[in-house]
Amino acid sequence: MARPPDVFVRPLSMEEGRKIQRITRTAKDPVKLRRAIVVMMSGQGQSVPDITSLMQVGDDYVRDVIHAFNERGFDALDPKWSGGRPPAISEQVREHICLIARTVPAEWGIIGHSTWSLHTLTEHLLARGVVAAISREHLRRILRKGGVSWQTTTTWKASNDPHFITKMQRVLELYDHPPADGRVICIDEFGPLNLMPRKGKRWRPAGSPARLRATYNRYHGVMHMIAALDLATGKLYYRIRKRKRWREFLSFLKTLRERWPGEKLYVIMDNYSPHKHAQVRAWAADNDVELVFLPTYGSWLNWIESEFAALRYYALNGTDHRTHDEQNAAIGGYVRWRNTRAQPKTSFAASSPIRSWTSYPAKVA
């Protein structure tokens, strides 16, 4: 007996059968997957009631899928999503809303609010007639789609160094192509090292964070750490002292000079006044040490800064040391652990926009 053409798919070629099978295995859209399974089962000779029972769908749905496939072929498997009702707020108004959100209330003569909340922004939009009606959730979705998000205000200290680019290029040149006749060293101070509870993170039972005391006294003063990063090996060298004058700095330079005799040292550092002391400069000139100063307010160019961030995170955060000996031992333990895993430093900010700067941007942030 011939099959009723209205309840079974048309005969499928071998290639069409393989394509249907492939779709049932790889389709990620659930609608397309379900339709492909219906067509495949119908092509295998299963009746509409059988497919309905196995797929847990209605008879009308199965018949509609079969008829659509017989008429349009594989195009019928793709869902045709309807657009829904037209948006109540036009695209132009949405852009205007995002523009207003990026301003501050004071620019509109609103006193007493330094920033918009969803509530105050909604009231402002309604009062100015930008929209006739809008909910806070709708406003939130418009801002999110427009790329406007709630962010913390940050600060930026612009450099007033007229030779910023020249100094930056000198530092980058030393990073990218270390001189064959010497060694590049990054130096900076870290601290002050207080004895205080420091917030941090650790693994704990859910809902039971570790707690540290909230109050403390500075009975034992502070200490200061000066450190050097050797780019050739990636190792850190440091000293912890009670003060950080030019005398302590010069003493540290001398230890570095003794560590690498016969090599010229290129020492990259910021413009802290002890670094520029006359006796420091004179000793450096007499001992084959070139002092390479970073641009003013350009400490972020010092490669050692990232090492300090890691030291603070791993060795100090989450601690509450009661003596400097205890805290210094923790720092020493971290540095030794880190140095056993050190690798030569290469590729400083390789894809950063600073590589293309020809002048200092007026607004870097």
Short mmCIF file of C-alpha atoms in Angstrom, two decimals:
data_model
loop_
_atom_site.label_atom_id
_atom_site.label_comp_id
_atom_site.label_asym_id
_atom_site.label_seq_id
_atom_site.Cartn_x
_atom_site.Cartn_y
_atom_site.Cartn_z
CA MET A 1 0.00 0.00 0.00
CA ALA A 2 1.36 3.44 -0.91
CA ARG A 3 2.25 5.77 1.93
CA PRO A 4 0.05 8.85 2.35
CA PRO A 5 2.24 11.71 1.11
CA ASP A 6 0.79 14.13 3.62
CA VAL A 7 2.05 12.32 6.73
CA PHE A 8 5.50 11.20 5.66
CA VAL A 9 8.44 13.12 4.29
CA ARG A 10 9.22 12.75 0.64
CA PRO A 11 11.75 10.04 -0.27
CA LEU A 12 15.23 11.16 0.76
CA SER A 13 18.34 10.63 -1.31
CA MET A 14 21.34 9.00 0.29
CA GLU A 15 23.10 12.37 0.51
CA GLU A 16 20.05 13.99 2.13
CA GLY A 17 19.86 11.14 4.61
CA ARG A 18 23.50 11.66 5.61
CA LYS A 19 22.92 15.40 5.97
CA ILE A 20 19.88 14.87 8.22
CA GLN A 21 21.87 12.45 10.36
CA ARG A 22 24.75 14.92 10.61
CA ILE A 23 22.39 17.68 11.73
CA THR A 24 20.93 15.47 14.47
CA ARG A 25 24.46 14.96 15.82
CA THR A 26 25.87 18.46 15.55
CA ALA A 27 22.99 20.96 15.69
CA LYS A 28 23.26 23.27 18.70
CA ASP A 29 19.94 25.03 18.17
CA PRO A 30 17.31 22.94 19.98
CA VAL A 31 14.57 23.88 17.49
CA LYS A 32 16.61 22.79 14.49
CA LEU A 33 17.66 19.61 16.28
CA ARG A 34 14.07 18.66 17.12
CA ARG A 35 12.85 19.29 13.58
CA ALA A 36 15.72 17.25 12.09
CA ILE A 37 14.88 14.31 14.37
CA VAL A 38 11.23 14.46 13.27
CA VAL A 39 12.26 14.41 9.59
CA MET A 40 14.73 11.57 10.14
CA MET A 41 12.19 9.44 12.01
CA SER A 42 9.57 10.09 9.35
CA GLY A 43 12.06 9.19 6.64
CA GLN A 44 12.68 5.90 8.43
CA GLY A 45 8.98 5.09 8.06
CA GLN A 46 7.73 5.95 11.54
CA SER A 47 4.19 7.28 11.66
CA VAL A 48 3.05 10.57 13.13
CA PRO A 49 1.65 8.92 16.31
CA ASP A 50 4.94 7.07 16.84
CA ILE A 51 6.96 10.26 16.45
CA THR A 52 4.55 12.14 18.71
CA SER A 53 4.93 9.54 21.43
CA LEU A 54 8.72 9.40 21.25
CA MET A 55 9.33 13.14 20.90
CA GLN A 56 6.64 14.26 23.34
CA VAL A 57 5.24 16.81 20.90
CA GLY A 58 1.81 17.32 19.36
CA ASP A 59 0.46 15.72 16.19
CA ASP A 60 0.05 19.11 14.54
CA TYR A 61 3.67 20.00 15.24
CA VAL A 62 4.92 16.78 13.57
CA ARG A 63 2.68 17.27 10.53
CA ASP A 64 3.71 20.92 10.18
CA VAL A 65 7.41 19.99 10.25
CA ILE A 66 6.92 17.23 7.65
CA HIS A 67 4.85 19.46 5.33
CA ALA A 68 7.35 22.32 5.64
CA PHE A 69 10.27 20.02 4.83
CA ASN A 70 8.45 18.57 1.82
CA GLU A 71 7.83 22.12 0.54
CA ARG A 72 11.06 23.95 1.38
CA GLY A 73 13.61 21.24 2.06
CA PHE A 74 16.39 21.85 4.56
CA ASP A 75 15.53 25.54 4.90
CA ALA A 76 12.47 24.45 6.86
CA LEU A 77 14.70 23.12 9.65
CA ASP A 78 16.06 26.55 10.52
CA PRO A 79 13.93 28.47 13.03
CA LYS A 80 12.46 31.69 11.74
CA TRP A 81 12.41 33.87 14.80
CA SER A 82 9.82 36.60 14.68
CA GLY A 83 10.86 40.08 15.64
CA GLY A 84 8.19 40.56 18.28
CA ARG A 85 6.48 43.87 18.77
CA PRO A 86 8.42 46.94 17.68
CA PRO A 87 10.52 48.60 20.41
CA ALA A 88 8.75 51.35 22.33
CA ILE A 89 11.98 53.39 22.52
CA SER A 90 13.74 54.19 19.26
CA GLU A 91 17.42 53.63 18.66
CA GLN A 92 18.04 57.38 18.58
CA VAL A 93 16.43 57.84 22.00
CA ARG A 94 18.44 54.93 23.37
CA GLU A 95 21.67 56.60 22.27
CA HIS A 96 20.48 59.83 23.92
CA ILE A 97 19.79 57.96 27.17
CA CYS A 98 23.31 56.46 27.13
CA LEU A 99 24.76 59.91 26.47
CA ILE A 100 22.91 61.38 29.48
CA ALA A 101 24.00 58.46 31.68
CA ARG A 102 27.64 59.29 30.93
CA THR A 103 27.20 62.80 32.34
CA VAL A 104 26.95 63.77 36.02
CA PRO A 105 23.86 65.32 37.66
CA ALA A 106 25.69 68.61 38.32
CA GLU A 107 25.89 69.20 34.56
CA TRP A 108 22.10 69.37 34.57
CA GLY A 109 21.88 71.69 37.56
CA ILE A 110 21.03 68.89 40.00
CA ILE A 111 22.64 69.57 43.38
CA GLY A 112 23.26 66.90 46.02
CA HIS A 113 23.97 63.96 43.69
CA SER A 114 27.46 63.27 42.42
CA THR A 115 26.35 60.40 40.19
CA TRP A 116 23.22 58.85 38.73
CA SER A 117 21.42 55.95 40.31
CA LEU A 118 18.92 54.08 38.15
CA HIS A 119 16.15 55.75 40.16
CA THR A 120 17.43 59.32 39.77
CA LEU A 121 18.30 58.79 36.10
CA THR A 122 14.80 57.46 35.45
CA GLU A 123 13.26 60.50 37.14
CA HIS A 124 15.49 62.82 35.12
CA LEU A 125 14.57 61.17 31.81
CA LEU A 126 10.86 61.43 32.60
CA ALA A 127 11.13 65.03 33.81
CA ARG A 128 12.92 66.13 30.62
CA GLY A 129 10.49 64.27 28.39
CA VAL A 130 13.17 62.04 26.89
CA VAL A 131 10.78 59.10 27.32
CA ALA A 132 7.13 58.92 28.26
CA ALA A 133 7.63 55.91 30.51
CA ILE A 134 10.49 53.59 31.37
CA SER A 135 11.15 51.10 34.15
CA ARG A 136 14.46 50.82 35.95
CA GLU A 137 14.99 47.34 34.55
CA HIS A 138 14.34 48.55 31.02
CA LEU A 139 16.79 51.40 31.62
CA ARG A 140 19.38 48.91 32.89
CA ARG A 141 19.04 46.81 29.71
CA ILE A 142 19.38 49.90 27.48
CA LEU A 143 22.57 50.97 29.25
CA ARG A 144 24.04 47.47 29.11
CA LYS A 145 23.31 47.15 25.40
CA GLY A 146 24.76 50.61 24.83
CA GLY A 147 28.04 49.64 26.50
CA VAL A 148 27.50 51.86 29.54
CA SER A 149 28.34 50.14 32.83
CA TRP A 150 28.65 51.10 36.49
CA GLN A 151 32.35 51.62 37.19
CA THR A 152 34.60 52.85 39.95
CA THR A 153 36.20 56.23 39.33
CA THR A 154 39.95 55.98 38.92
CA THR A 155 42.73 58.54 39.11
CA TRP A 156 45.65 59.19 36.84
CA LYS A 157 48.73 61.27 37.51
CA ALA A 158 49.90 62.77 34.25
CA SER A 159 53.60 63.20 33.67
CA ASN A 160 55.03 66.69 33.24
CA ASP A 161 58.37 65.37 32.03
CA PRO A 162 59.26 67.12 28.75
CA HIS A 163 61.56 64.20 27.88
CA PHE A 164 59.03 61.48 28.65
CA ILE A 165 59.18 59.75 25.25
CA THR A 166 62.96 59.85 25.07
CA LYS A 167 63.34 58.31 28.53
CA MET A 168 60.62 55.74 27.88
CA GLN A 169 62.23 54.66 24.60
CA ARG A 170 65.59 54.30 26.38
CA VAL A 171 64.04 52.01 28.99
CA LEU A 172 62.18 49.95 26.36
CA GLU A 173 65.38 49.62 24.34
CA LEU A 174 67.17 48.17 27.37
CA TYR A 175 64.27 45.78 27.95
CA ASP A 176 64.08 44.65 24.33
CA HIS A 177 67.82 44.54 23.55
CA PRO A 178 69.95 44.17 26.70
CA PRO A 179 73.48 45.42 25.98
CA ALA A 180 76.04 42.69 25.36
CA ASP A 181 78.55 44.44 27.61
CA GLY A 182 76.44 44.48 30.76
CA ARG A 183 73.37 43.59 32.75
CA VAL A 184 70.04 45.41 33.11
CA ILE A 185 68.78 45.78 36.67
CA CYS A 186 65.46 47.28 37.82
CA ILE A 187 65.52 48.78 41.31
CA ASP A 188 62.80 50.21 43.55
CA GLU A 189 61.74 50.55 47.17
CA PHE A 190 58.85 48.54 48.60
CA GLY A 191 57.00 49.57 51.72
CA PRO A 192 56.76 50.89 54.29
CA LEU A 193 56.49 47.50 55.94
CA ASN A 194 54.06 48.01 58.80
CA LEU A 195 53.10 45.40 61.37
CA MET A 196 49.39 45.33 60.72
CA PRO A 197 46.58 42.95 59.77
CA ARG A 198 46.31 42.76 55.99
CA LYS A 199 43.27 41.64 54.07
CA GLY A 200 43.77 38.72 51.75
CA LYS A 201 42.21 35.55 50.37
CA ARG A 202 42.48 31.90 51.33
CA TRP A 203 40.54 28.67 50.98
CA ARG A 204 37.95 28.36 53.74
CA PRO A 205 34.65 26.57 54.38
CA ALA A 206 31.83 28.35 52.57
CA GLY A 207 30.40 31.20 54.61
CA SER A 208 33.23 31.10 57.16
CA PRO A 209 35.95 33.60 56.14
CA ALA A 210 39.14 33.89 58.14
CA ARG A 211 39.09 36.88 60.48
CA LEU A 212 41.88 39.20 61.55
CA ARG A 213 41.94 41.83 64.27
CA ALA A 214 40.63 45.21 63.16
CA THR A 215 42.76 47.42 65.44
CA TYR A 216 46.51 47.48 65.95
CA ASN A 217 49.29 49.62 67.38
CA ARG A 218 52.53 50.61 65.69
CA TYR A 219 54.78 49.99 68.63
CA HIS A 220 57.64 48.65 66.53
CA GLY A 221 57.78 51.28 63.79
CA VAL A 222 58.18 50.46 60.13
CA MET A 223 60.84 48.89 57.93
CA HIS A 224 61.72 49.52 54.30
CA MET A 225 62.65 47.10 51.57
CA ILE A 226 64.82 47.89 48.58
CA ALA A 227 64.94 45.30 45.83
CA ALA A 228 66.56 44.67 42.46
CA LEU A 229 65.27 42.56 39.57
CA ASP A 230 67.93 41.03 37.32
CA LEU A 231 66.35 40.76 33.88
CA ALA A 232 68.93 38.25 32.64
CA THR A 233 67.88 35.64 35.20
CA GLY A 234 64.57 37.00 36.49
CA LYS A 235 65.83 36.74 40.09
CA LEU A 236 65.10 39.19 42.91
CA TYR A 237 67.68 40.55 45.35
CA TYR A 238 66.68 42.63 48.33
CA ARG A 239 67.57 44.26 51.64
CA ILE A 240 65.29 45.34 54.49
CA ARG A 241 66.42 48.31 56.53
CA LYS A 242 64.98 50.75 59.06
CA ARG A 243 65.53 53.72 56.77
CA LYS A 244 65.70 54.36 53.04
CA ARG A 245 68.16 57.21 52.67
CA TRP A 246 70.81 57.60 50.00
CA ARG A 247 73.25 55.78 52.28
CA GLU A 248 71.14 52.62 52.32
CA PHE A 249 70.59 52.91 48.58
CA LEU A 250 74.30 53.31 47.84
CA SER A 251 75.15 50.37 50.10
CA PHE A 252 72.70 48.21 48.13
CA LEU A 253 74.23 49.33 44.83
CA LYS A 254 77.63 48.29 46.10
CA THR A 255 76.38 44.78 46.88
CA LEU A 256 75.05 44.52 43.32
CA ARG A 257 78.37 45.74 41.95
CA GLU A 258 80.19 43.02 43.91
CA ARG A 259 77.75 40.37 42.66
CA TRP A 260 78.55 41.03 39.00
CA PRO A 261 82.16 42.22 38.75
CA GLY A 262 83.46 43.06 35.31
CA GLU A 263 80.01 43.79 33.86
CA LYS A 264 78.52 47.19 33.27
CA LEU A 265 75.29 47.65 35.22
CA TYR A 266 72.36 49.51 33.68
CA VAL A 267 70.19 50.39 36.68
CA ILE A 268 66.61 51.43 35.88
CA MET A 269 64.87 53.33 38.69
CA ASP A 270 62.49 56.18 39.46
CA ASN A 271 63.26 59.75 40.43
CA TYR A 272 63.23 59.29 44.21
CA SER A 273 65.65 61.89 45.60
CA PRO A 274 68.12 59.41 47.25
CA HIS A 275 68.63 57.86 43.81
CA LYS A 276 69.91 61.20 42.52
CA HIS A 277 72.15 62.10 45.44
CA ALA A 278 75.50 63.55 44.39
CA GLN A 279 77.49 60.80 46.11
CA VAL A 280 75.38 58.11 44.45
CA ARG A 281 75.98 59.66 41.03
CA ALA A 282 79.71 60.03 41.67
CA TRP A 283 80.11 56.43 42.83
CA ALA A 284 78.13 55.15 39.84
CA ALA A 285 80.31 57.08 37.40
CA ASP A 286 83.46 55.65 38.97
CA ASN A 287 82.20 52.04 39.08
CA ASP A 288 80.82 51.44 35.58
CA VAL A 289 77.18 51.78 36.66
CA GLU A 290 74.79 53.71 34.42
CA LEU A 291 71.80 55.19 36.25
CA VAL A 292 68.78 55.11 33.91
CA PHE A 293 65.97 57.25 35.30
CA LEU A 294 62.34 56.65 34.42
CA PRO A 295 60.18 59.54 33.20
CA THR A 296 58.53 61.56 35.96
CA TYR A 297 55.40 59.73 37.18
CA GLY A 298 56.35 56.80 34.97
CA SER A 299 57.03 54.19 37.65
CA TRP A 300 54.69 51.81 35.80
CA LEU A 301 57.54 51.37 33.30
CA ASN A 302 59.65 49.72 35.98
CA TRP A 303 59.50 45.96 35.47
CA ILE A 304 59.97 45.31 39.18
CA GLU A 305 56.55 46.80 39.99
CA SER A 306 54.78 43.63 38.87
CA GLU A 307 57.07 41.60 41.11
CA PHE A 308 56.11 43.76 44.07
CA ALA A 309 52.44 43.14 43.33
CA ALA A 310 53.04 39.37 43.43
CA LEU A 311 55.11 39.67 46.62
CA ARG A 312 52.35 41.61 48.34
CA TYR A 313 49.70 39.11 47.21
CA TYR A 314 51.53 35.91 48.15
CA ALA A 315 53.68 36.89 51.12
CA LEU A 316 51.79 39.65 52.94
CA ASN A 317 48.07 39.65 52.11
CA GLY A 318 46.01 37.78 54.68
CA THR A 319 48.74 37.96 57.35
CA ASP A 320 48.99 39.61 60.76
CA HIS A 321 52.65 39.46 61.74
CA ARG A 322 53.45 40.71 65.25
CA THR A 323 57.21 41.25 64.80
CA HIS A 324 59.40 42.50 61.99
CA ASP A 325 61.54 39.38 62.21
CA GLU A 326 58.48 37.26 61.52
CA GLN A 327 57.36 39.44 58.63
CA ASN A 328 60.85 39.67 57.15
CA ALA A 329 61.17 35.89 57.30
CA ALA A 330 57.92 35.54 55.33
CA ILE A 331 59.23 37.91 52.66
CA GLY A 332 62.53 36.05 52.51
CA GLY A 333 60.76 32.72 52.17
CA TYR A 334 58.70 33.98 49.26
CA VAL A 335 61.73 35.47 47.46
CA ARG A 336 63.68 32.22 47.79
CA TRP A 337 60.71 30.21 46.51
CA ARG A 338 60.26 32.62 43.62
CA ASN A 339 63.94 32.67 42.65
CA THR A 340 64.06 28.89 42.30
CA ARG A 341 61.42 29.25 39.57
CA ALA A 342 62.70 32.45 37.96
CA GLN A 343 62.97 32.80 34.19
CA PRO A 344 64.71 35.52 32.15
CA LYS A 345 62.52 38.57 31.63
CA THR A 346 61.50 39.20 28.01
CA SER A 347 58.67 40.90 26.10
CA PHE A 348 57.76 43.85 28.27
CA ALA A 349 54.35 45.23 27.17
CA ALA A 350 54.89 43.86 23.68
CA SER A 351 51.37 44.67 22.45
CA SER A 352 50.83 47.82 24.51
CA PRO A 353 49.85 51.13 22.84
CA ILE A 354 52.92 52.73 24.45
CA ARG A 355 54.98 51.08 21.72
CA SER A 356 53.45 53.46 19.16
CA TRP A 357 53.61 56.67 21.20
CA THR A 358 55.43 59.53 19.52
CA SER A 359 54.32 62.07 22.12
CA TYR A 360 52.92 61.85 25.63
CA PRO A 361 49.10 61.59 25.44
CA ALA A 362 47.31 64.47 27.10
CA LYS A 363 44.81 62.03 28.58
CA VAL A 364 46.38 58.60 28.98
CA ALA A 365 43.54 57.29 31.15
#
